[in-house]
Structure formats: structure tokens, C-alpha cells
Short mmCIF file of C-alpha atoms and ligand atoms in Angstrom, two decimals:
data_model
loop_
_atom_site.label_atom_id
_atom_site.label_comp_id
_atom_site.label_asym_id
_atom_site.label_seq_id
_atom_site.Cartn_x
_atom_site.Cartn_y
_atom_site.Cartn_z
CA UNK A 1 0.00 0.00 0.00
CA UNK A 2 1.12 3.42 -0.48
CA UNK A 3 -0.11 6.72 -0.02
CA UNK A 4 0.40 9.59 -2.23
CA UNK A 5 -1.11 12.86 -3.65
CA UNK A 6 -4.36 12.57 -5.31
CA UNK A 7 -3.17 14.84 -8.45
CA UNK A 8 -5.51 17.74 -10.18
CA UNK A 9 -6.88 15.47 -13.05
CA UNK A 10 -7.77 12.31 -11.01
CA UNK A 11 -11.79 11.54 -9.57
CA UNK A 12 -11.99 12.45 -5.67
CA UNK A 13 -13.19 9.11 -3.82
CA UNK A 14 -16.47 10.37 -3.52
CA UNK A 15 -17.40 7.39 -1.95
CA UNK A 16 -15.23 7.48 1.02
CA UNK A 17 -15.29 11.17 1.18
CA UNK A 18 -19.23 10.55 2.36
CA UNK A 19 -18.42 7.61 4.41
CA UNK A 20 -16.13 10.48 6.57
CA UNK A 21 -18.61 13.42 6.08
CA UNK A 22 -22.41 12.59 4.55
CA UNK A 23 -22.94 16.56 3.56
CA UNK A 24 -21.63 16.38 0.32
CA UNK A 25 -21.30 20.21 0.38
CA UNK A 26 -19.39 20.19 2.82
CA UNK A 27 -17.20 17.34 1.11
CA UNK A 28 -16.92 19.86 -2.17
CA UNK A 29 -15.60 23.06 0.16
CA UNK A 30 -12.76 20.45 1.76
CA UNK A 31 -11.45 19.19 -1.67
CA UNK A 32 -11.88 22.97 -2.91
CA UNK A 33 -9.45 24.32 -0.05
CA UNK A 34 -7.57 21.68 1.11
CA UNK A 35 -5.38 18.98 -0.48
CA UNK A 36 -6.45 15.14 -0.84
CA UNK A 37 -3.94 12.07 -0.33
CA UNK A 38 -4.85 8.40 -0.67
CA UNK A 39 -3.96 5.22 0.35
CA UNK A 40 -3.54 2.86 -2.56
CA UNK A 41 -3.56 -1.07 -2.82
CA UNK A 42 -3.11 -2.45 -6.47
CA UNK A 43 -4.54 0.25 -7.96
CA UNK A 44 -7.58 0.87 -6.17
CA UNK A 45 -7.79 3.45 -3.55
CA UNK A 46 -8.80 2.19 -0.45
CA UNK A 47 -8.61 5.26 1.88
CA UNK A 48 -7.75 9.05 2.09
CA UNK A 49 -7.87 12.31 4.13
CA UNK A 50 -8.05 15.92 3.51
CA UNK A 51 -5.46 18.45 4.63
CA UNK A 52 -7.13 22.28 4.99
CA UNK A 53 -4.86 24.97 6.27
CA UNK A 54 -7.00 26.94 8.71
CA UNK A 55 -4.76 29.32 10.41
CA UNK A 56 -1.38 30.88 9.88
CA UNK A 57 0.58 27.80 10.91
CA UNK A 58 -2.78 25.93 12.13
CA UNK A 59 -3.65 22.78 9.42
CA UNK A 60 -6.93 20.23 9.95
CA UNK A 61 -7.46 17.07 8.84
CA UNK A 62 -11.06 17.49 7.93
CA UNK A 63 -12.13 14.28 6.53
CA UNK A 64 -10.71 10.79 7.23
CA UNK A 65 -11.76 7.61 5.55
CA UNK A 66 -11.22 4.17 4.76
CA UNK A 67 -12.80 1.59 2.95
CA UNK A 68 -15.61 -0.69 5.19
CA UNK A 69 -13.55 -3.94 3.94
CA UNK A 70 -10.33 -2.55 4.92
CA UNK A 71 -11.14 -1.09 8.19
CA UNK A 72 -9.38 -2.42 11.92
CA UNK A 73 -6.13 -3.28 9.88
CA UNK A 74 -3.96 0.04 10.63
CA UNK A 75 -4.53 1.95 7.67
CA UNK A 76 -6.83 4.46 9.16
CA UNK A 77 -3.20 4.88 11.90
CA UNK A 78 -0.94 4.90 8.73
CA UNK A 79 -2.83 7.69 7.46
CA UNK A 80 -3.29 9.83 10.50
CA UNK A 81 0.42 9.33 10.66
CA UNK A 82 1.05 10.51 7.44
CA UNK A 83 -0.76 13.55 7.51
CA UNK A 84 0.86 14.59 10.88
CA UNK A 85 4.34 13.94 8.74
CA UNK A 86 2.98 16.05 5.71
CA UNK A 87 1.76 18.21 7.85
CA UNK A 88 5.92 19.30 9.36
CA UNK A 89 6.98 18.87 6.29
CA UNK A 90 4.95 21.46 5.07
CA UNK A 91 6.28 23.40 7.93
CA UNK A 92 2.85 23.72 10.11
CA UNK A 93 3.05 24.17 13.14
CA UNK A 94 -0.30 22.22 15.05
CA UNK A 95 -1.76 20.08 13.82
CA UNK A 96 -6.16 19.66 14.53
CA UNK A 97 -9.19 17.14 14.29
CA UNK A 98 -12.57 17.07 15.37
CA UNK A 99 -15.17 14.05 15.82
CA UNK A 100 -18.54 13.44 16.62
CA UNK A 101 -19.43 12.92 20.56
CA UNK A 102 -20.43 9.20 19.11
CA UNK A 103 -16.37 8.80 17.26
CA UNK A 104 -15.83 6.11 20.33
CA UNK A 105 -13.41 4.27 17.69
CA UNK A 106 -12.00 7.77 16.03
CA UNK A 107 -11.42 9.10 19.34
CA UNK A 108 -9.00 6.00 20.39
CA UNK A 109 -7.34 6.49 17.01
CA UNK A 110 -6.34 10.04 17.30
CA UNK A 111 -5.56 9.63 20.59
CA UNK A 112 -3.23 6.89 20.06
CA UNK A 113 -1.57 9.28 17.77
CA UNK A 114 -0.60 11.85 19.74
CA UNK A 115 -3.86 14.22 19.83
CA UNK A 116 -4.99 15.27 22.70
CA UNK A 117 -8.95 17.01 23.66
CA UNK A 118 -9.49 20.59 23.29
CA UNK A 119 -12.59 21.64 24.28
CA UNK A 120 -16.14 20.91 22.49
CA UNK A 121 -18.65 21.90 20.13
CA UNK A 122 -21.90 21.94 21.40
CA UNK A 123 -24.38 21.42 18.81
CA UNK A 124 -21.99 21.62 16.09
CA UNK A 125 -24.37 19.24 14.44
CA UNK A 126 -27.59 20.37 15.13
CA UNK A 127 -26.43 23.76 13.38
CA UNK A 128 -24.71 22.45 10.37
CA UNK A 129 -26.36 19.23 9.08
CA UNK A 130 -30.28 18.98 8.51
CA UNK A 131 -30.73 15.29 9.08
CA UNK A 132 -30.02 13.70 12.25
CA UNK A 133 -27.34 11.11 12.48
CA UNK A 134 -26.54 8.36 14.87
CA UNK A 135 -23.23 6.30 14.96
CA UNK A 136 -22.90 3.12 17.38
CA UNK A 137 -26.50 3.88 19.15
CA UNK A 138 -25.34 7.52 20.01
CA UNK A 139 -26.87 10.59 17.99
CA UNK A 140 -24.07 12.97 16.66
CA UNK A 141 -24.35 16.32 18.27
CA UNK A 142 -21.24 17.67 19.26
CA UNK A 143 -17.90 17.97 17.85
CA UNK A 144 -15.16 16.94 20.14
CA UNK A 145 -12.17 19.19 18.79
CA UNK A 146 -8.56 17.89 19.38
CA UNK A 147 -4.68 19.06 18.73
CA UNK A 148 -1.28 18.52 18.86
CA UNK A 149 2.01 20.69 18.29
CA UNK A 150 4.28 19.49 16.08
N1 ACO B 201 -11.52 1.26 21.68
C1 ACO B 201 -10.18 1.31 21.70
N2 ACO B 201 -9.41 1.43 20.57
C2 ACO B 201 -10.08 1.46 19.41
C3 ACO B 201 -11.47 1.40 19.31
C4 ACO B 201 -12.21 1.30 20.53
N3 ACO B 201 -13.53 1.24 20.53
N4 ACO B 201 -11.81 1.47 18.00
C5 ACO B 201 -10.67 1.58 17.30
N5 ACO B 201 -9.64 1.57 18.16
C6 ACO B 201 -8.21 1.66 17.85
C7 ACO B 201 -7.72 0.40 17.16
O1 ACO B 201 -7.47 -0.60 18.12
C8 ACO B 201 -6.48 0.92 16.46
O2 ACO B 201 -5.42 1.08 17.36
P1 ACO B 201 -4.21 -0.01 17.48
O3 ACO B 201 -3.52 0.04 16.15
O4 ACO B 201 -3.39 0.51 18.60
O5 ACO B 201 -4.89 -1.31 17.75
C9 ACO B 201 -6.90 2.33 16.06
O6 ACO B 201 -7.95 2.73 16.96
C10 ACO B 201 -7.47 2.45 14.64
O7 ACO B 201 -7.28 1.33 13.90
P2 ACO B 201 -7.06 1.33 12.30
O8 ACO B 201 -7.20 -0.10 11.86
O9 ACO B 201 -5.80 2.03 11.94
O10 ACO B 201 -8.29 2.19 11.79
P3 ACO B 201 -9.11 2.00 10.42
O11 ACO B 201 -8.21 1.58 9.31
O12 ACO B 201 -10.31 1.18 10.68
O13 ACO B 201 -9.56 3.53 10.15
C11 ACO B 201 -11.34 5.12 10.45
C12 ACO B 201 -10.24 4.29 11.13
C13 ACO B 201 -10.69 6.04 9.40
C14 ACO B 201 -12.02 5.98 11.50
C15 ACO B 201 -12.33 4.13 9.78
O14 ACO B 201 -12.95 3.33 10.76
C16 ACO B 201 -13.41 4.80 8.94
O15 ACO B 201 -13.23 5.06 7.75
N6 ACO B 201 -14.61 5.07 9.56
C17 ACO B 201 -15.73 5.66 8.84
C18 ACO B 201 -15.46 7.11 8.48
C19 ACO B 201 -15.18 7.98 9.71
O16 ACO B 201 -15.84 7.88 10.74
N7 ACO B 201 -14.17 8.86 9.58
C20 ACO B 201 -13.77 9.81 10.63
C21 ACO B 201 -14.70 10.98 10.68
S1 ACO B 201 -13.99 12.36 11.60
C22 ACO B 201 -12.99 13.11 10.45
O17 ACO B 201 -13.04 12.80 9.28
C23 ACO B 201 -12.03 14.18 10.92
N1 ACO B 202 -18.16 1.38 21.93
C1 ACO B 202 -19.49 1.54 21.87
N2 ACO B 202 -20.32 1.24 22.89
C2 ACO B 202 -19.77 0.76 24.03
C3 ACO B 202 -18.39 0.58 24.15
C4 ACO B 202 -17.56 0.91 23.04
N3 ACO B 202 -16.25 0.76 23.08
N4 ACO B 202 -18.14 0.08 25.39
C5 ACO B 202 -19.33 -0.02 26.01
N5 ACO B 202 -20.31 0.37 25.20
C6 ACO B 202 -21.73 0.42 25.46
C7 ACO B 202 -22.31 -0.97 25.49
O1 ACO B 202 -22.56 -1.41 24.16
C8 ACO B 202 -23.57 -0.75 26.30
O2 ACO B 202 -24.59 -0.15 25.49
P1 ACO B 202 -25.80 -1.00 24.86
O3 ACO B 202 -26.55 -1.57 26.02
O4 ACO B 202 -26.58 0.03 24.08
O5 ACO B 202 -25.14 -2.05 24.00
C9 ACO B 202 -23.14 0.30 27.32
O6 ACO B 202 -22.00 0.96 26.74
C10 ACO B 202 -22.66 -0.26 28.68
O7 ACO B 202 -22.88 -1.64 28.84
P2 ACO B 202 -23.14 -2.36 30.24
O8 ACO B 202 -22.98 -3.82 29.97
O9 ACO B 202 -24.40 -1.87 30.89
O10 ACO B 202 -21.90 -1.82 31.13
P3 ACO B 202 -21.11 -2.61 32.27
O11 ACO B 202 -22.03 -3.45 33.08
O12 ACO B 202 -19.91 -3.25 31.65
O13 ACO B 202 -20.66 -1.39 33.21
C11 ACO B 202 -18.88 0.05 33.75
C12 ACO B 202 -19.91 -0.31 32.70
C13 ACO B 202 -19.56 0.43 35.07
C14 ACO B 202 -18.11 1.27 33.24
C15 ACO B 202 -17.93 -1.19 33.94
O14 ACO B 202 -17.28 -1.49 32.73
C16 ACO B 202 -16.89 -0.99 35.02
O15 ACO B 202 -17.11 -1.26 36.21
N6 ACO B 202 -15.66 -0.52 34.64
C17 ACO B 202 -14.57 -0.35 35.59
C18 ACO B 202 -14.85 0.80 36.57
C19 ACO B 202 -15.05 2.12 35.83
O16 ACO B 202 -14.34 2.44 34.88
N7 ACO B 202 -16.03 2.88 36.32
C20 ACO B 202 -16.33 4.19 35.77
C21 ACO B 202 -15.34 5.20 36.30
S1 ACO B 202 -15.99 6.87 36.07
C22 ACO B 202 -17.11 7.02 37.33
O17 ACO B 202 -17.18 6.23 38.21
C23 ACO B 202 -18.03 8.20 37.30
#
């Protein structure tokens, strides 16, 4: 597997894009702004994130994803890993992520590399999506925000 640049002329992985975010809107302003890598496994892409600069010296990964068939084998770690690495290469300075109150399985992910809780959202989505969502029993209200300097 490898993970690279997705370049200018190549489809976005719409599919996984919604799988990390289901307003495709919002999925349209992230690939718009920020920059897309994926994971690739004989020629089929089988995961990706989005890196958006937010602030001076402040970058997010905003959308996180990989394939249902591929999940709970490290690649979703290998990526968060790479974009922290792209992320001082590019000469950032901290690094952020948020996740739904629900993320039980995001939140031990990020934590586990290196991110660490900054405060909370309350009602972040309430106010920006229109249908209600649930993820392992729990409805998804607030965003849990997290950080870490690099
Ligand atoms: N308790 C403790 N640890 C857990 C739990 C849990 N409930 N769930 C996961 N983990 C740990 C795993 O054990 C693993 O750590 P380890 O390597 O130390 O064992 C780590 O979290 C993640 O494992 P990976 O196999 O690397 O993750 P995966 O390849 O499945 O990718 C991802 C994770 C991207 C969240 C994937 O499940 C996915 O695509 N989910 C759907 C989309 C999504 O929710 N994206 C995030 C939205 S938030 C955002 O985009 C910023
Ligand atoms: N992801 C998603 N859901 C989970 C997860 C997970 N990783 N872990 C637990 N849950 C859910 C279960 O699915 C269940 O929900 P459901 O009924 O909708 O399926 C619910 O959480 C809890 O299940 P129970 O079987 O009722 O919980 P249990 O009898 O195991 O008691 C407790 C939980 C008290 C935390 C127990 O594990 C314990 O004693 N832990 C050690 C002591 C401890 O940590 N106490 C809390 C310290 S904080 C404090 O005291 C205020």
C-alpha cells in the first residue's frame, strides 16, 4: 500500500469522502481548499484524508476515511500518521481534528496518535447538518475538537 497525492486530473473518492462526512457540500468546500492524499492497494484506492490549512501555521485534517472492507487493519493509523508527517513537512506548526461525541473508535485512534482534547462543540451538528445522524446507538451532536504541536 502506499499513499500519495491525489493529483488535479484524477476523480476524488467520492465514496469514502461521504463515508467520513455525509454533507456532500461540505465534502466539495474540503477538496476545494484543502489537499487530498490516498492510500492505494493495487490500484484501487482504499482510503484518504483531507489536509485544509485553517490558520497561519494551524492545518486540519477534515475528513478521514477508509474503505468498510479494509477497516481495523492500521490503515486508518498509517494515514493519520502521514498527515501529521505532511503536515511538518509542510512546515505547520499544530496540527487539529474534530469528531462526533459518538467517534468512540476515532477518538482511540487520534488519541493513540498523539492528539490530545481541546474543548467541544456543542451542537456543532444540530447547526450544520439537517438530518439527524446516529453512529454506534449515540446521535451525533457535538464535535469533540482535538490538537497537537508538532
Ligand atoms: N476502543 C479502543 N481502541 C479502538 C477502538 C475502541 N472502541 N476502535 C478503534 N480503536 C483503535 C484500534 O485498536 C487501532 O489502534 P491499534 O492500532 O493501537 O490497535 C486504532 O484505533 C485504529 O485502527 P485502524 O485499523 O488504523 O483504523 P481503520 O483503518 O479502521 O480507520 C477510520 C479508522 C478512518 C475511522 C475508519 O474506521 C473509517 O473510515 N470510519 C468511517 C469514516 C469515519 O468515521 N471517519 C472519521 C470521521 S472524523 C474526520 O473525518 C475528521
Ligand atoms: N463502543 C461503543 N459502545 C460501548 C463501548 C464501546 N467501546 N463500550 C461499552 N459500550 C456500550 C455498550 O454497548 C452498552 O450499550 P448498549 O446496552 O446500548 O449495548 C453500554 O455501553 C454499557 O454496557 P453495560 O454492559 O451496561 O456496562 P457494564 O455493566 O460493563 O458497566 C462500567 C460499565 C460500570 C463502566 C464497567 O465497565 C466498570 O465497572 N468498569 C470499571 C470501573 C469504571 O471504569 N467505572 C467508571 C469510572 S468513572 C465514574 O465512576 C463516574
Amino acid at each position: 500500500m502506499q499513499i500519495r497525492m491525489l493529483q488535479a486530473d484524477e476523480q476524488p473518492p467520492m465514496k469514502l469522502l461521504l463515508l467520513a462526512d455525509p454533507s456532500e457540500k461540505l465534502v466539495q468546500e474540503y477538496l476545494k481548499r484543502g489537499q487530498c492524499f490516498v492510500a492505494e492497494a493495487e490500484e484501487t484506492i482504499i482510503g484518504e484524508y483531507v489536509l485544509l490549512p485553517t490558520r497561519p501555521e494551524t492545518v486540519e485534517i477534515v475528513n478521514i476515511a477508509v474503505d468498510e472492507s479494509c477497516q481495523g487493519k492500521g490503515i486508518g493509523k498509517q494515514l493519520v500518521n502521514h498527515a501529521i508527517q505532511q503536515a511538518k513537512l509542510l512546515g505547520f506548526k499544530t496540527i487539529e481534528i474534530g469528531t462526533g461525541n459518538s467517534g468512540v473508535g476515532q477518538l482511540a485512534l487520534y488519541q493513540k496518535c498523539g492528539f490530545r482534547m481541546t474543548g467541544i462543540d456543542r451542537d456543532f451538528f444540530i447547526r450544520h447538518y439537517s438530518e439527524e445522524i446516529f453512529e454506534n446507538g449515540i446521535q451525533v451532536v457535538d464535535m469533540v475538537r482535538l490538537s497537537q504541536d508538532i
